[in-house]
Amino acid sequence: MDDKEKITTGGTPSILEIRALQKSFGPLSVLKDISLSVDRGNVVSIIGPSGSGKSTLLRCASFLETADGGDILFDGQYAMHDGVYASKAELKRFKTLFGLVFQNFNLFPHYSVLRNVTEAPILHGEDKEEVHERALGILKKMGLEGKEKSYPFQLSGGQQQRVAIARALAMRPEVLYFDEPTSALDPELTGEVLKVIRQLAEEKMTMVVVTHEMPFAKAVSNRVIFMDGGVIVEQGDPREVFDNPKEERTKQFLRVFER
């Protein structure tokens, strides 16, 4: 993809735009013509039943999976256009624009908390002292001051997930992706992590959150997307989607959470 092809949304582009995204695993079509946009400073929550394609969408948007077709744009520039990816050098640059927080933390078990948070920026060539100073500030913000020398096995699940968020923030991303960040946690620890994400939302961090936490999605999101069967069934303002859904499938899904 040459430089002339990278651009051209015109005006002020969304920080993330996905158009007609498709992904199959063998004969199984997991994403079917998915299109969405995320404006800078907004929180977009993606809800839906298990197996609806939510996590695969995030994995394609973060290049952990190779999509079969469609467009992915960051800040108006094509990372993928008509199913053709940008060069390796360009993709490497695009990967610095987002952070990804997994449901199972994915911390390095043999690294301390501080090293887990600082490893990636240092490997990317940033000054070690500056990275350490930034990491200490982020850990304090995450409520983890004094845990810098601890190892993951010494932390609760909620603390481990907060370290994972700190690690993502240490790269100073434009967008944070969360893939069901509380699904491995009990209710008390879930509250710890959701509080941190709420704080980030108040600070206008751009986030895409795959979640089963409906009250959280309604309270924090600027936009909610309901997926089922690899398609976007409904999307819109959280109050509209939750309080007055238009599609019968959305109503059926949300009734489960009202019981």
Short mmCIF file of C-alpha atoms in Angstrom, two decimals:
data_model
loop_
_atom_site.label_atom_id
_atom_site.label_comp_id
_atom_site.label_asym_id
_atom_site.label_seq_id
_atom_site.Cartn_x
_atom_site.Cartn_y
_atom_site.Cartn_z
CA MET A 1 0.00 0.00 0.00
CA ASP A 2 1.66 3.26 -1.04
CA ASP A 3 1.43 6.59 0.78
CA LYS A 4 -1.23 7.93 -1.56
CA GLU A 5 -3.60 5.12 -0.54
CA LYS A 6 -3.35 5.56 3.19
CA ILE A 7 -5.70 8.41 3.71
CA THR A 8 -8.79 9.97 2.68
CA THR A 9 -11.67 9.97 4.95
CA GLY A 10 -11.84 13.77 4.82
CA GLY A 11 -12.74 16.15 7.63
CA THR A 12 -11.80 15.09 11.15
CA PRO A 13 -11.67 11.29 11.09
CA SER A 14 -12.64 9.01 13.92
CA ILE A 15 -9.64 7.64 15.80
CA LEU A 16 -10.77 4.13 14.76
CA GLU A 17 -12.95 3.19 11.82
CA ILE A 18 -13.85 -0.31 10.67
CA ARG A 19 -15.69 -0.90 7.41
CA ALA A 20 -17.24 -4.11 6.10
CA LEU A 21 -14.87 -6.28 8.17
CA GLN A 22 -15.04 -10.01 7.49
CA LYS A 23 -13.40 -12.97 9.19
CA SER A 24 -13.90 -16.71 8.83
CA PHE A 25 -12.29 -19.72 10.44
CA GLY A 26 -12.54 -22.38 7.76
CA PRO A 27 -16.23 -22.71 6.80
CA LEU A 28 -17.35 -20.75 9.90
CA SER A 29 -18.05 -17.08 9.19
CA VAL A 30 -17.40 -15.25 12.47
CA LEU A 31 -17.56 -11.61 11.35
CA LYS A 32 -19.93 -10.61 8.57
CA ASP A 33 -19.67 -7.10 7.18
CA ILE A 34 -18.92 -5.32 10.48
CA SER A 35 -18.75 -1.51 10.31
CA LEU A 36 -18.26 0.87 13.24
CA SER A 37 -16.40 4.01 14.23
CA VAL A 38 -14.96 5.27 17.51
CA ASP A 39 -14.52 8.99 18.11
CA ARG A 40 -11.59 10.29 20.11
CA GLY A 41 -12.35 10.49 23.83
CA ASN A 42 -15.37 8.18 23.61
CA VAL A 43 -16.13 4.81 25.19
CA VAL A 44 -17.75 2.22 22.93
CA SER A 45 -19.03 -0.92 24.66
CA ILE A 46 -19.66 -4.10 22.68
CA ILE A 47 -22.20 -6.48 24.18
CA GLY A 48 -23.74 -9.73 23.04
CA PRO A 49 -23.93 -13.46 23.76
CA SER A 50 -20.87 -15.70 23.82
CA GLY A 51 -19.80 -16.69 20.33
CA SER A 52 -21.21 -13.55 18.71
CA GLY A 53 -17.82 -12.42 17.37
CA LYS A 54 -17.02 -9.69 19.92
CA SER A 55 -13.56 -10.91 20.90
CA THR A 56 -12.67 -11.80 17.30
CA LEU A 57 -13.56 -8.24 16.32
CA LEU A 58 -11.10 -6.89 18.91
CA ARG A 59 -8.43 -9.36 17.82
CA CYS A 60 -8.82 -8.24 14.19
CA ALA A 61 -8.77 -4.57 15.21
CA SER A 62 -5.51 -5.19 17.09
CA PHE A 63 -3.98 -7.38 14.33
CA LEU A 64 -3.84 -10.49 16.52
CA GLU A 65 -6.06 -12.10 13.88
CA THR A 66 -5.83 -11.54 10.14
CA ALA A 67 -9.13 -10.31 8.72
CA ASP A 68 -10.34 -11.64 5.37
CA GLY A 69 -11.73 -8.40 4.00
CA GLY A 70 -12.77 -4.83 4.72
CA ASP A 71 -11.00 -1.71 5.94
CA ILE A 72 -9.36 -0.74 9.25
CA LEU A 73 -8.35 2.90 9.71
CA PHE A 74 -6.60 4.65 12.58
CA ASP A 75 -6.91 8.43 12.61
CA GLY A 76 -7.90 8.40 8.95
CA GLN A 77 -5.05 6.20 7.73
CA TYR A 78 -5.54 2.74 6.32
CA ALA A 79 -4.01 -0.11 8.29
CA MET A 80 -5.97 -2.42 5.99
CA HIS A 81 -7.77 -1.51 2.77
CA ASP A 82 -9.98 -3.95 0.87
CA GLY A 83 -8.42 -6.81 2.82
CA VAL A 84 -4.83 -5.75 2.02
CA TYR A 85 -2.70 -4.79 5.01
CA ALA A 86 -0.23 -1.92 5.14
CA SER A 87 3.49 -2.68 5.12
CA LYS A 88 5.15 -4.32 8.14
CA ALA A 89 6.75 -0.99 9.06
CA GLU A 90 3.38 0.76 8.92
CA LEU A 91 1.65 -1.97 10.93
CA LYS A 92 4.36 -1.70 13.56
CA ARG A 93 3.57 2.01 13.87
CA PHE A 94 -0.17 1.37 14.01
CA LYS A 95 0.37 -1.14 16.82
CA THR A 96 1.79 1.63 19.01
CA LEU A 97 -1.55 3.47 18.80
CA PHE A 98 -3.51 0.99 20.94
CA GLY A 99 -3.23 -1.08 24.08
CA LEU A 100 -5.05 -4.35 24.71
CA VAL A 101 -6.18 -5.65 28.11
CA PHE A 102 -7.09 -9.36 28.10
CA GLN A 103 -9.59 -11.15 30.33
CA ASN A 104 -6.85 -13.40 31.79
CA PHE A 105 -4.32 -10.62 32.52
CA ASN A 106 -1.46 -12.20 30.47
CA LEU A 107 1.22 -10.82 32.77
CA PHE A 108 4.76 -12.19 32.68
CA PRO A 109 4.82 -14.38 35.83
CA HIS A 110 8.61 -14.16 36.27
CA TYR A 111 8.67 -10.33 36.03
CA SER A 112 7.95 -7.95 38.89
CA VAL A 113 4.98 -5.59 38.63
CA LEU A 114 7.28 -2.72 37.66
CA ARG A 115 9.05 -4.73 34.98
CA ASN A 116 5.75 -5.95 33.56
CA VAL A 117 4.72 -2.31 33.13
CA THR A 118 8.06 -0.95 31.85
CA GLU A 119 9.30 -3.75 29.61
CA ALA A 120 7.51 -2.79 26.38
CA PRO A 121 8.31 0.96 26.36
CA ILE A 122 11.97 0.24 27.13
CA LEU A 123 12.13 -2.34 24.34
CA HIS A 124 10.66 0.33 22.05
CA GLY A 125 13.70 2.50 22.81
CA GLU A 126 12.31 4.90 25.39
CA ASP A 127 14.59 6.26 28.12
CA LYS A 128 14.63 3.82 31.03
CA GLU A 129 14.46 6.46 33.78
CA GLU A 130 11.58 8.30 32.11
CA VAL A 131 9.69 5.04 31.64
CA HIS A 132 10.20 4.06 35.28
CA GLU A 133 8.99 7.45 36.49
CA ARG A 134 5.92 7.25 34.27
CA ALA A 135 5.21 3.67 35.37
CA LEU A 136 5.37 4.58 39.06
CA GLY A 137 2.84 7.35 38.44
CA ILE A 138 0.50 5.00 36.59
CA LEU A 139 0.76 2.32 39.29
CA LYS A 140 -0.09 4.92 41.94
CA LYS A 141 -3.11 5.95 39.89
CA MET A 142 -4.15 2.27 39.68
CA GLY A 143 -4.01 1.98 43.49
CA LEU A 144 -0.89 -0.22 43.32
CA GLU A 145 1.64 1.98 45.06
CA GLY A 146 4.00 -0.23 47.07
CA LYS A 147 3.41 -3.25 44.81
CA GLU A 148 6.20 -2.42 42.34
CA LYS A 149 8.47 -5.26 43.49
CA SER A 150 5.70 -7.84 43.86
CA TYR A 151 5.19 -10.67 41.39
CA PRO A 152 1.84 -11.54 39.81
CA PHE A 153 1.31 -14.64 41.98
CA GLN A 154 1.44 -12.37 45.06
CA LEU A 155 -1.48 -10.25 43.82
CA SER A 156 -5.24 -10.70 43.77
CA GLY A 157 -6.98 -11.07 40.42
CA GLY A 158 -8.19 -7.48 40.59
CA GLN A 159 -4.67 -6.24 41.28
CA GLN A 160 -3.29 -8.31 38.41
CA GLN A 161 -5.85 -6.82 36.03
CA ARG A 162 -4.96 -3.33 37.21
CA VAL A 163 -1.30 -4.11 36.49
CA ALA A 164 -2.38 -5.23 33.01
CA ILE A 165 -4.17 -1.89 32.51
CA ALA A 166 -1.09 -0.04 33.78
CA ARG A 167 1.06 -1.99 31.32
CA ALA A 168 -1.20 -0.95 28.45
CA LEU A 169 -1.21 2.69 29.57
CA ALA A 170 2.59 2.75 29.85
CA MET A 171 2.79 2.69 26.04
CA ARG A 172 0.70 5.90 25.94
CA PRO A 173 -1.84 4.49 23.49
CA GLU A 174 -4.45 6.47 21.59
CA VAL A 175 -7.04 3.71 22.15
CA LEU A 176 -7.45 1.06 24.84
CA TYR A 177 -9.15 -2.24 23.96
CA PHE A 178 -10.63 -4.31 26.79
CA ASP A 179 -11.65 -7.91 26.09
CA GLU A 180 -14.07 -8.84 28.89
CA PRO A 181 -11.68 -7.44 31.53
CA THR A 182 -13.74 -8.67 34.50
CA SER A 183 -14.87 -12.11 33.33
CA ALA A 184 -12.16 -13.91 35.35
CA LEU A 185 -12.93 -11.97 38.55
CA ASP A 186 -15.39 -12.38 41.40
CA PRO A 187 -17.92 -9.56 42.00
CA GLU A 188 -15.84 -7.69 44.60
CA LEU A 189 -12.72 -7.65 42.40
CA THR A 190 -14.84 -6.78 39.36
CA GLY A 191 -15.78 -3.54 41.12
CA GLU A 192 -12.11 -2.63 41.56
CA VAL A 193 -11.39 -2.94 37.85
CA LEU A 194 -14.59 -1.22 36.69
CA LYS A 195 -13.76 1.72 38.98
CA VAL A 196 -10.43 2.14 37.17
CA ILE A 197 -12.10 1.99 33.75
CA ARG A 198 -14.70 4.56 34.89
CA GLN A 199 -11.86 6.84 35.97
CA LEU A 200 -10.20 6.50 32.57
CA ALA A 201 -13.53 7.30 30.90
CA GLU A 202 -13.81 10.49 32.98
CA GLU A 203 -10.33 11.41 31.77
CA LYS A 204 -11.56 10.98 28.15
CA MET A 205 -9.43 7.94 27.36
CA THR A 206 -10.69 6.43 24.11
CA MET A 207 -11.80 2.87 24.85
CA VAL A 208 -13.49 -0.08 23.17
CA VAL A 209 -14.81 -2.45 25.84
CA VAL A 210 -16.19 -5.93 25.24
CA THR A 211 -18.18 -6.61 28.39
CA HIS A 212 -21.01 -8.55 30.03
CA GLU A 213 -21.37 -5.83 32.69
CA MET A 214 -24.59 -4.21 31.49
CA PRO A 215 -25.00 -1.49 34.18
CA PHE A 216 -21.39 -0.46 33.59
CA ALA A 217 -21.87 -0.33 29.81
CA LYS A 218 -25.00 1.77 30.21
CA ALA A 219 -23.39 4.20 32.67
CA VAL A 220 -19.99 4.73 31.09
CA SER A 221 -20.40 4.31 27.32
CA ASN A 222 -20.99 6.98 24.70
CA ARG A 223 -22.16 4.25 22.35
CA VAL A 224 -23.23 0.62 22.74
CA ILE A 225 -23.00 -2.02 20.03
CA PHE A 226 -25.00 -5.25 20.31
CA MET A 227 -23.58 -8.15 18.28
CA ASP A 228 -25.01 -11.57 17.58
CA GLY A 229 -24.11 -14.19 14.99
CA GLY A 230 -21.19 -12.18 13.63
CA VAL A 231 -23.22 -9.08 12.78
CA ILE A 232 -24.08 -5.80 14.49
CA VAL A 233 -27.76 -6.18 15.33
CA GLU A 234 -28.19 -2.76 16.93
CA GLN A 235 -26.10 0.19 18.04
CA GLY A 236 -26.70 3.62 19.48
CA ASP A 237 -26.86 5.75 22.59
CA PRO A 238 -26.73 3.50 25.70
CA ARG A 239 -30.08 4.75 27.00
CA GLU A 240 -31.76 3.99 23.69
CA VAL A 241 -30.23 0.53 23.36
CA PHE A 242 -30.89 -0.50 26.96
CA ASP A 243 -34.18 1.28 27.67
CA ASN A 244 -35.80 1.23 24.26
CA PRO A 245 -34.16 -1.38 22.00
CA LYS A 246 -35.56 -1.51 18.49
CA GLU A 247 -34.60 -5.04 17.49
CA GLU A 248 -36.35 -8.10 18.91
CA ARG A 249 -33.03 -9.96 19.32
CA THR A 250 -31.68 -7.09 21.44
CA LYS A 251 -34.80 -7.14 23.62
CA GLN A 252 -34.49 -10.90 24.06
CA PHE A 253 -30.82 -10.63 25.08
CA LEU A 254 -31.36 -7.79 27.55
CA ARG A 255 -34.33 -9.52 29.22
CA VAL A 256 -31.90 -12.10 30.61
CA PHE A 257 -30.14 -9.33 32.59
CA GLU A 258 -33.38 -7.94 33.99
CA ARG A 259 -34.25 -11.13 35.86
#
